[in-house]
PDB file of N, CA and C in Angstrom:
ATOM      1  N   MET A 420      11.818   8.177  14.257  1.00  0.00           N
ATOM      2  CA  MET A 420      11.792   8.171  12.817  1.00  0.00           C
ATOM      3  C   MET A 420      11.122   9.449  12.297  1.00  0.00           C
ATOM      4  N   LEU A 421      10.050   9.869  12.960  1.00  0.00           N
ATOM      5  CA  LEU A 421       9.350  11.081  12.531  1.00  0.00           C
ATOM      6  C   LEU A 421      10.223  12.314  12.718  1.00  0.00           C
ATOM      7  N   GLU A 422      10.907  12.397  13.842  1.00  0.00           N
ATOM      8  CA  GLU A 422      11.783  13.548  14.082  1.00  0.00           C
ATOM      9  C   GLU A 422      12.882  13.615  13.032  1.00  0.00           C
ATOM     10  N   ALA A 423      13.464  12.487  12.669  1.00  0.00           N
ATOM     11  CA  ALA A 423      14.508  12.458  11.648  1.00  0.00           C
ATOM     12  C   ALA A 423      13.944  12.898  10.300  1.00  0.00           C
ATOM     13  N   ALA A 424      12.724  12.455   9.986  1.00  0.00           N
ATOM     14  CA  ALA A 424      12.092  12.844   8.721  1.00  0.00           C
ATOM     15  C   ALA A 424      11.798  14.343   8.693  1.00  0.00           C
ATOM     16  N   ILE A 425      11.384  14.900   9.812  1.00  0.00           N
ATOM     17  CA  ILE A 425      11.126  16.348   9.894  1.00  0.00           C
ATOM     18  C   ILE A 425      12.437  17.106   9.692  1.00  0.00           C
ATOM     19  N   ASP A 426      13.509  16.612  10.303  1.00  0.00           N
ATOM     20  CA  ASP A 426      14.818  17.261  10.150  1.00  0.00           C
ATOM     21  C   ASP A 426      15.301  17.247   8.703  1.00  0.00           C
ATOM     22  N   GLU A 427      14.861  16.278   7.917  1.00  0.00           N
ATOM     23  CA  GLU A 427      15.282  16.161   6.519  1.00  0.00           C
ATOM     24  C   GLU A 427      14.456  17.026   5.561  1.00  0.00           C
ATOM     25  N   LEU A 428      13.385  17.638   6.047  1.00  0.00           N
ATOM     26  CA  LEU A 428      12.553  18.472   5.179  1.00  0.00           C
ATOM     27  C   LEU A 428      13.344  19.671   4.657  1.00  0.00           C
ATOM     28  N   PRO A 429      13.014  20.121   3.451  1.00  0.00           N
ATOM     29  CA  PRO A 429      13.676  21.315   2.910  1.00  0.00           C
ATOM     30  C   PRO A 429      13.397  22.545   3.788  1.00  0.00           C
ATOM     31  N   GLU A 430      14.244  23.540   3.640  1.00  0.00           N
ATOM     32  CA  GLU A 430      14.129  24.784   4.399  1.00  0.00           C
ATOM     33  C   GLU A 430      12.707  25.348   4.313  1.00  0.00           C
ATOM     34  N   ASN A 431      12.233  25.916   5.390  1.00  0.00           N
ATOM     35  CA  ASN A 431      10.907  26.539   5.534  1.00  0.00           C
ATOM     36  C   ASN A 431       9.792  25.544   5.827  1.00  0.00           C
ATOM     37  N   PHE A 432       9.934  24.294   5.467  1.00  0.00           N
ATOM     38  CA  PHE A 432       8.873  23.317   5.702  1.00  0.00           C
ATOM     39  C   PHE A 432       8.816  22.817   7.150  1.00  0.00           C
ATOM     40  N   PRO A 433       9.959  22.527   7.799  1.00  0.00           N
ATOM     41  CA  PRO A 433       9.877  22.006   9.169  1.00  0.00           C
ATOM     42  C   PRO A 433       9.179  22.971  10.123  1.00  0.00           C
ATOM     43  N   LEU A 434       9.495  24.245  10.010  1.00  0.00           N
ATOM     44  CA  LEU A 434       8.919  25.216  10.935  1.00  0.00           C
ATOM     45  C   LEU A 434       7.402  25.313  10.770  1.00  0.00           C
ATOM     46  N   VAL A 435       6.938  25.358   9.532  1.00  0.00           N
ATOM     47  CA  VAL A 435       5.491  25.405   9.293  1.00  0.00           C
ATOM     48  C   VAL A 435       4.837  24.140   9.833  1.00  0.00           C
ATOM     49  N   PHE A 436       5.435  22.979   9.568  1.00  0.00           N
ATOM     50  CA  PHE A 436       4.865  21.720  10.059  1.00  0.00           C
ATOM     51  C   PHE A 436       4.799  21.715  11.588  1.00  0.00           C
ATOM     52  N   LEU A 437       5.882  22.122  12.234  1.00  0.00           N
ATOM     53  CA  LEU A 437       5.910  22.119  13.700  1.00  0.00           C
ATOM     54  C   LEU A 437       4.899  23.086  14.298  1.00  0.00           C
ATOM     55  N   LEU A 438       4.807  24.285  13.724  1.00  0.00           N
ATOM     56  CA  LEU A 438       3.850  25.256  14.254  1.00  0.00           C
ATOM     57  C   LEU A 438       2.406  24.793  14.066  1.00  0.00           C
ATOM     58  N   ARG A 439       2.103  24.247  12.900  1.00  0.00           N
ATOM     59  CA  ARG A 439       0.721  23.844  12.610  1.00  0.00           C
ATOM     60  C   ARG A 439       0.365  22.499  13.252  1.00  0.00           C
ATOM     61  N   ALA A 440       1.193  21.480  13.051  1.00  0.00           N
ATOM     62  CA  ALA A 440       0.846  20.122  13.484  1.00  0.00           C
ATOM     63  C   ALA A 440       1.189  19.840  14.940  1.00  0.00           C
ATOM     64  N   VAL A 441       2.316  20.350  15.399  1.00  0.00           N
ATOM     65  CA  VAL A 441       2.745  20.046  16.765  1.00  0.00           C
ATOM     66  C   VAL A 441       2.219  21.090  17.754  1.00  0.00           C
ATOM     67  N   GLU A 442       2.437  22.355  17.432  1.00  0.00           N
ATOM     68  CA  GLU A 442       1.989  23.431  18.323  1.00  0.00           C
ATOM     69  C   GLU A 442       0.510  23.764  18.142  1.00  0.00           C
ATOM     70  N   GLU A 443      -0.104  23.214  17.089  1.00  0.00           N
ATOM     71  CA  GLU A 443      -1.529  23.389  16.787  1.00  0.00           C
ATOM     72  C   GLU A 443      -1.926  24.857  16.621  1.00  0.00           C
ATOM     73  N   MET A 444      -1.034  25.637  16.027  1.00  0.00           N
ATOM     74  CA  MET A 444      -1.347  27.035  15.731  1.00  0.00           C
ATOM     75  C   MET A 444      -2.229  27.083  14.492  1.00  0.00           C
ATOM     76  N   GLY A 445      -3.072  28.076  14.403  1.00  0.00           N
ATOM     77  CA  GLY A 445      -3.924  28.265  13.240  1.00  0.00           C
ATOM     78  C   GLY A 445      -3.133  28.792  12.055  1.00  0.00           C
ATOM     79  N   VAL A 446      -3.767  28.780  10.900  1.00  0.00           N
ATOM     80  CA  VAL A 446      -3.110  29.255   9.680  1.00  0.00           C
ATOM     81  C   VAL A 446      -2.741  30.724   9.819  1.00  0.00           C
ATOM     82  N   ALA A 447      -3.687  31.549  10.244  1.00  0.00           N
ATOM     83  CA  ALA A 447      -3.432  32.989  10.368  1.00  0.00           C
ATOM     84  C   ALA A 447      -2.329  33.271  11.384  1.00  0.00           C
ATOM     85  N   GLU A 448      -2.390  32.578  12.497  1.00  0.00           N
ATOM     86  CA  GLU A 448      -1.390  32.772  13.551  1.00  0.00           C
ATOM     87  C   GLU A 448       0.006  32.358  13.062  1.00  0.00           C
ATOM     88  N   THR A 449       0.072  31.257  12.345  1.00  0.00           N
ATOM     89  CA  THR A 449       1.352  30.795  11.799  1.00  0.00           C
ATOM     90  C   THR A 449       1.876  31.774  10.753  1.00  0.00           C
ATOM     91  N   ALA A 450       0.987  32.237   9.890  1.00  0.00           N
ATOM     92  CA  ALA A 450       1.378  33.202   8.855  1.00  0.00           C
ATOM     93  C   ALA A 450       1.935  34.474   9.490  1.00  0.00           C
ATOM     94  N   GLU A 451       1.283  34.931  10.542  1.00  0.00           N
ATOM     95  CA  GLU A 451       1.741  36.138  11.226  1.00  0.00           C
ATOM     96  C   GLU A 451       3.103  35.904  11.877  1.00  0.00           C
ATOM     97  N   ALA A 452       3.262  34.776  12.522  1.00  0.00           N
ATOM     98  CA  ALA A 452       4.532  34.473  13.201  1.00  0.00           C
ATOM     99  C   ALA A 452       5.694  34.376  12.213  1.00  0.00           C
ATOM    100  N   LEU A 453       5.423  33.829  11.028  1.00  0.00           N
ATOM    101  CA  LEU A 453       6.478  33.646  10.028  1.00  0.00           C
ATOM    102  C   LEU A 453       6.570  34.803   9.038  1.00  0.00           C
ATOM    103  N   GLU A 454       5.626  35.727   9.156  1.00  0.00           N
ATOM    104  CA  GLU A 454       5.564  36.886   8.255  1.00  0.00           C
ATOM    105  C   GLU A 454       5.491  36.455   6.792  1.00  0.00           C
ATOM    106  N   VAL A 455       4.547  35.531   6.527  1.00  0.00           N
ATOM    107  CA  VAL A 455       4.284  35.053   5.161  1.00  0.00           C
ATOM    108  C   VAL A 455       2.778  35.040   4.960  1.00  0.00           C
ATOM    109  N   PRO A 456       2.315  35.018   3.715  1.00  0.00           N
ATOM    110  CA  PRO A 456       0.871  34.933   3.472  1.00  0.00           C
ATOM    111  C   PRO A 456       0.285  33.596   3.955  1.00  0.00           C
ATOM    112  N   GLU A 457      -0.988  33.605   4.272  1.00  0.00           N
ATOM    113  CA  GLU A 457      -1.661  32.388   4.733  1.00  0.00           C
ATOM    114  C   GLU A 457      -1.581  31.275   3.686  1.00  0.00           C
ATOM    115  N   GLU A 458      -1.688  31.643   2.413  1.00  0.00           N
ATOM    116  CA  GLU A 458      -1.603  30.633   1.342  1.00  0.00           C
ATOM    117  C   GLU A 458      -0.244  29.940   1.353  1.00  0.00           C
ATOM    118  N   THR A 459       0.803  30.668   1.708  1.00  0.00           N
ATOM    119  CA  THR A 459       2.146  30.085   1.791  1.00  0.00           C
ATOM    120  C   THR A 459       2.199  29.051   2.907  1.00  0.00           C
ATOM    121  N   VAL A 460       1.571  29.361   4.021  1.00  0.00           N
ATOM    122  CA  VAL A 460       1.515  28.413   5.142  1.00  0.00           C
ATOM    123  C   VAL A 460       0.798  27.145   4.699  1.00  0.00           C
ATOM    124  N   LYS A 461      -0.341  27.301   4.046  1.00  0.00           N
ATOM    125  CA  LYS A 461      -1.113  26.135   3.589  1.00  0.00           C
ATOM    126  C   LYS A 461      -0.310  25.290   2.609  1.00  0.00           C
ATOM    127  N   THR A 462       0.361  25.941   1.673  1.00  0.00           N
ATOM    128  CA  THR A 462       1.146  25.222   0.667  1.00  0.00           C
ATOM    129  C   THR A 462       2.317  24.492   1.303  1.00  0.00           C
ATOM    130  N   ARG A 463       3.022  25.176   2.177  1.00  0.00           N
ATOM    131  CA  ARG A 463       4.180  24.550   2.827  1.00  0.00           C
ATOM    132  C   ARG A 463       3.761  23.378   3.703  1.00  0.00           C
ATOM    133  N   LEU A 464       2.645  23.518   4.392  1.00  0.00           N
ATOM    134  CA  LEU A 464       2.166  22.413   5.232  1.00  0.00           C
ATOM    135  C   LEU A 464       1.786  21.217   4.360  1.00  0.00           C
ATOM    136  N   HIS A 465       1.095  21.475   3.272  1.00  0.00           N
ATOM    137  CA  HIS A 465       0.707  20.402   2.351  1.00  0.00           C
ATOM    138  C   HIS A 465       1.949  19.686   1.812  1.00  0.00           C
ATOM    139  N   CYS A 466       2.932  20.442   1.376  1.00  0.00           N
ATOM    140  CA  CYS A 466       4.171  19.855   0.841  1.00  0.00           C
ATOM    141  C   CYS A 466       4.934  19.094   1.926  1.00  0.00           C
ATOM    142  N   ALA A 467       5.003  19.665   3.110  1.00  0.00           N
ATOM    143  CA  ALA A 467       5.709  19.005   4.214  1.00  0.00           C
ATOM    144  C   ALA A 467       5.071  17.663   4.543  1.00  0.00           C
ATOM    145  N   ARG A 468       3.759  17.625   4.612  1.00  0.00           N
ATOM    146  CA  ARG A 468       3.059  16.361   4.903  1.00  0.00           C
ATOM    147  C   ARG A 468       3.309  15.330   3.808  1.00  0.00           C
ATOM    148  N   ALA A 469       3.289  15.759   2.562  1.00  0.00           N
ATOM    149  CA  ALA A 469       3.530  14.834   1.445  1.00  0.00           C
ATOM    150  C   ALA A 469       4.948  14.271   1.516  1.00  0.00           C
ATOM    151  N   LEU A 470       5.912  15.139   1.790  1.00  0.00           N
ATOM    152  CA  LEU A 470       7.299  14.679   1.900  1.00  0.00           C
ATOM    153  C   LEU A 470       7.488  13.747   3.095  1.00  0.00           C
ATOM    154  N   LEU A 471       6.840  14.061   4.202  1.00  0.00           N
ATOM    155  CA  LEU A 471       6.929  13.201   5.384  1.00  0.00           C
ATOM    156  C   LEU A 471       6.307  11.837   5.106  1.00  0.00           C
ATOM    157  N   ARG A 472       5.146  11.835   4.439  1.00  0.00           N
ATOM    158  CA  ARG A 472       4.502  10.562   4.081  1.00  0.00           C
ATOM    159  C   ARG A 472       5.448   9.696   3.269  1.00  0.00           C
ATOM    160  N   ARG A 473       6.061  10.308   2.251  1.00  0.00           N
ATOM    161  CA  ARG A 473       6.983   9.573   1.375  1.00  0.00           C
ATOM    162  C   ARG A 473       8.173   9.034   2.161  1.00  0.00           C
ATOM    163  N   SER A 474       8.735   9.879   3.008  1.00  0.00           N
ATOM    164  CA  SER A 474       9.904   9.474   3.787  1.00  0.00           C
ATOM    165  C   SER A 474       9.564   8.344   4.757  1.00  0.00           C
ATOM    166  N   LEU A 475       8.464   8.497   5.481  1.00  0.00           N
ATOM    167  CA  LEU A 475       8.076   7.472   6.448  1.00  0.00           C
ATOM    168  C   LEU A 475       7.688   6.175   5.751  1.00  0.00           C
ATOM    169  N   ASP A 476       7.035   6.280   4.609  1.00  0.00           N
ATOM    170  CA  ASP A 476       6.675   5.088   3.845  1.00  0.00           C
ATOM    171  C   ASP A 476       7.935   4.350   3.408  1.00  0.00           C
ATOM    172  N   HIS A 477       8.917   5.095   2.938  1.00  0.00           N
ATOM    173  CA  HIS A 477      10.184   4.490   2.503  1.00  0.00           C
ATOM    174  C   HIS A 477      10.855   3.757   3.669  1.00  0.00           C
ATOM    175  N   HIS A 478      10.917   4.408   4.828  1.00  0.00           N
ATOM    176  CA  HIS A 478      11.569   3.805   5.995  1.00  0.00           C
ATOM    177  C   HIS A 478      10.793   2.594   6.521  1.00  0.00           C
ATOM    178  N   THR A 479       9.473   2.668   6.519  1.00  0.00           N
ATOM    179  CA  THR A 479       8.703   1.539   7.041  1.00  0.00           C
ATOM    180  C   THR A 479       8.723   0.355   6.093  1.00  0.00           C
ATOM    181  N   GLN A 480       8.751   0.613   4.789  1.00  0.00           N
ATOM    182  CA  GLN A 480       8.848  -0.497   3.845  1.00  0.00           C
ATOM    183  C   GLN A 480      10.166  -1.233   4.012  1.00  0.00           C
ATOM    184  N   ALA A 481      11.231  -0.497   4.264  1.00  0.00           N
ATOM    185  CA  ALA A 481      12.536  -1.119   4.445  1.00  0.00           C
ATOM    186  C   ALA A 481      12.583  -1.937   5.733  1.00  0.00           C
ATOM    187  N   ALA A 482      11.870  -1.498   6.756  1.00  0.00           N
ATOM    188  CA  ALA A 482      11.910  -2.179   8.052  1.00  0.00           C
ATOM    189  C   ALA A 482      10.868  -3.283   8.196  1.00  0.00           C
ATOM    190  N   THR A 483       9.842  -3.277   7.390  1.00  0.00           N
ATOM    191  CA  THR A 483       8.725  -4.208   7.541  1.00  0.00           C
ATOM    192  C   THR A 483       9.124  -5.682   7.575  1.00  0.00           C
ATOM    193  N   PRO A 484      10.022  -6.145   6.708  1.00  0.00           N
ATOM    194  CA  PRO A 484      10.362  -7.574   6.742  1.00  0.00           C
ATOM    195  C   PRO A 484      10.944  -8.055   8.064  1.00  0.00           C
ATOM    196  N   THR A 485      11.507  -7.164   8.872  1.00  0.00           N
ATOM    197  CA  THR A 485      12.117  -7.582  10.138  1.00  0.00           C
ATOM    198  C   THR A 485      11.183  -7.442  11.332  1.00  0.00           C
ATOM    199  N   VAL A 486      10.012  -6.890  11.127  1.00  0.00           N
ATOM    200  CA  VAL A 486       9.064  -6.716  12.224  1.00  0.00           C
ATOM    201  C   VAL A 486       8.399  -8.052  12.534  1.00  0.00           C
ATOM    202  N   PHE A 487       8.398  -8.423  13.781  1.00  0.00           N
ATOM    203  CA  PHE A 487       7.796  -9.673  14.225  1.00  0.00           C
ATOM    204  C   PHE A 487       8.284 -10.859  13.403  1.00  0.00           C
ATOM    205  N   SER A 488       9.580 -10.905  13.214  1.00  0.00           N
ATOM    206  CA  SER A 488      10.109 -12.028  12.442  1.00  0.00           C
ATOM    207  C   SER A 488       9.730 -13.336  13.133  1.00  0.00           C
ATOM    208  N   PHE A 489       9.403 -14.306  12.355  1.00  0.00           N
ATOM    209  CA  PHE A 489       8.873 -15.573  12.856  1.00  0.00           C
ATOM    210  C   PHE A 489       9.882 -16.670  12.567  1.00  0.00           C
ATOM    211  N   HIS A 490      10.851 -16.825  13.456  1.00  0.00           N
ATOM    212  CA  HIS A 490      11.908 -17.809  13.284  1.00  0.00           C
ATOM    213  C   HIS A 490      11.416 -19.192  13.711  1.00  0.00           C
ATOM    214  N   LEU A 491      12.118 -20.204  13.292  1.00  0.00           N
ATOM    215  CA  LEU A 491      11.733 -21.582  13.557  1.00  0.00           C
ATOM    216  C   LEU A 491      11.558 -21.855  15.042  1.00  0.00           C
ATOM    217  N   SER A 492      12.485 -21.381  15.870  1.00  0.00           N
ATOM    218  CA  SER A 492      12.381 -21.635  17.311  1.00  0.00           C
ATOM    219  C   SER A 492      11.129 -20.992  17.884  1.00  0.00           C
ATOM    220  N   ARG A 493      10.803 -19.821  17.418  1.00  0.00           N
ATOM    221  CA  ARG A 493       9.587 -19.156  17.890  1.00  0.00           C
ATOM    222  C   ARG A 493       8.363 -19.908  17.402  1.00  0.00           C
ATOM    223  N   CYS A 494       8.411 -20.387  16.180  1.00  0.00           N
ATOM    224  CA  CYS A 494       7.302 -21.142  15.611  1.00  0.00           C
ATOM    225  C   CYS A 494       7.022 -22.382  16.456  1.00  0.00           C
ATOM    226  N   ASP A 495       8.071 -23.130  16.793  1.00  0.00           N
ATOM    227  CA  ASP A 495       7.901 -24.337  17.620  1.00  0.00           C
ATOM    228  C   ASP A 495       7.281 -23.994  18.967  1.00  0.00           C
ATOM    229  N   ARG A 496       7.736 -22.915  19.569  1.00  0.00           N
ATOM    230  CA  ARG A 496       7.225 -22.493  20.873  1.00  0.00           C
ATOM    231  C   ARG A 496       5.744 -22.113  20.781  1.00  0.00           C
ATOM    232  N   VAL A 497       5.357 -21.388  19.747  1.00  0.00           N
ATOM    233  CA  VAL A 497       3.971 -20.970  19.570  1.00  0.00           C
ATOM    234  C   VAL A 497       3.077 -22.180  19.314  1.00  0.00           C
ATOM    235  N   VAL A 498       3.512 -23.086  18.448  1.00  0.00           N
ATOM    236  CA  VAL A 498       2.723 -24.283  18.139  1.00  0.00           C
ATOM    237  C   VAL A 498       2.544 -25.124  19.398  1.00  0.00           C
ATOM    238  N   SER A 499       3.596 -25.300  20.177  1.00  0.00           N
ATOM    239  CA  SER A 499       3.496 -26.077  21.419  1.00  0.00           C
ATOM    240  C   SER A 499       2.502 -25.451  22.391  1.00  0.00           C
ATOM    241  N   ALA A 500       2.548 -24.124  22.511  1.00  0.00           N
ATOM    242  CA  ALA A 500       1.631 -23.430  23.422  1.00  0.00           C
ATOM    243  C   ALA A 500       0.188 -23.572  22.957  1.00  0.00           C
ATOM    244  N   VAL A 501      -0.041 -23.455  21.660  1.00  0.00           N
ATOM    245  CA  VAL A 501      -1.403 -23.591  21.125  1.00  0.00           C
ATOM    246  C   VAL A 501      -1.916 -25.010  21.331  1.00  0.00           C
ATOM    247  N   LEU A 502      -1.094 -26.001  21.032  1.00  0.00           N
ATOM    248  CA  LEU A 502      -1.521 -27.399  21.199  1.00  0.00           C
ATOM    249  C   LEU A 502      -1.794 -27.713  22.657  1.00  0.00           C
ATOM    250  N   ALA A 503      -0.987 -27.170  23.563  1.00  0.00           N
ATOM    251  CA  ALA A 503      -1.216 -27.387  24.994  1.00  0.00           C
ATOM    252  C   ALA A 503      -2.529 -26.772  25.424  1.00  0.00           C
ATOM    253  N   ARG A 504      -2.830 -25.616  24.915  1.00  0.00           N
ATOM    254  CA  ARG A 504      -4.094 -24.952  25.258  1.00  0.00           C
ATOM    255  C   ARG A 504      -5.288 -25.721  24.712  1.00  0.00           C
ATOM    256  N   ILE A 505      -5.153 -26.211  23.505  1.00  0.00           N
ATOM    257  CA  ILE A 505      -6.234 -27.011  22.900  1.00  0.00           C
ATOM    258  C   ILE A 505      -6.465 -28.267  23.718  1.00  0.00           C
ATOM    259  N   ALA A 506      -5.392 -28.911  24.166  1.00  0.00           N
ATOM    260  CA  ALA A 506      -5.493 -30.149  24.949  1.00  0.00           C
ATOM    261  C   ALA A 506      -6.236 -29.916  26.257  1.00  0.00           C
ATOM    262  N   THR A 507      -6.065 -28.735  26.875  1.00  0.00           N
ATOM    263  CA  THR A 507      -6.757 -28.458  28.132  1.00  0.00           C
ATOM    264  C   THR A 507      -8.253 -28.197  27.923  1.00  0.00           C
ATOM    265  N   LYS A 508      -8.621 -27.825  26.704  1.00  0.00           N
ATOM    266  CA  LYS A 508     -10.024 -27.545  26.392  1.00  0.00           C
ATOM    267  C   LYS A 508     -10.807 -28.832  26.102  1.00  0.00           C
ATOM    268  N   LEU A 509     -10.100 -29.895  25.732  1.00  0.00           N
ATOM    269  CA  LEU A 509     -10.773 -31.145  25.358  1.00  0.00           C
ATOM    270  C   LEU A 509     -11.193 -31.941  26.532  1.00  0.00           C
TER     271      LEU A 509
END
């Protein structure tokens, strides 16, 4: 999901994010590699992180209702296991 979100970033943002966050390059080193001012690196990284947060939040909110879905059959199985465990403690 993160890789897909990085791929969706606007031009210039993915490279700055990858160099800074993944490759752990410093601001000056990234600026030199991209031939841009250090302030540009900082701004692009800030924007990239904000866009990634929004994208990942959107995707996780959509998927959340299906995570660990608790269907009736699973509920019966869990309740039976808990009651059996309680019975052994008594």
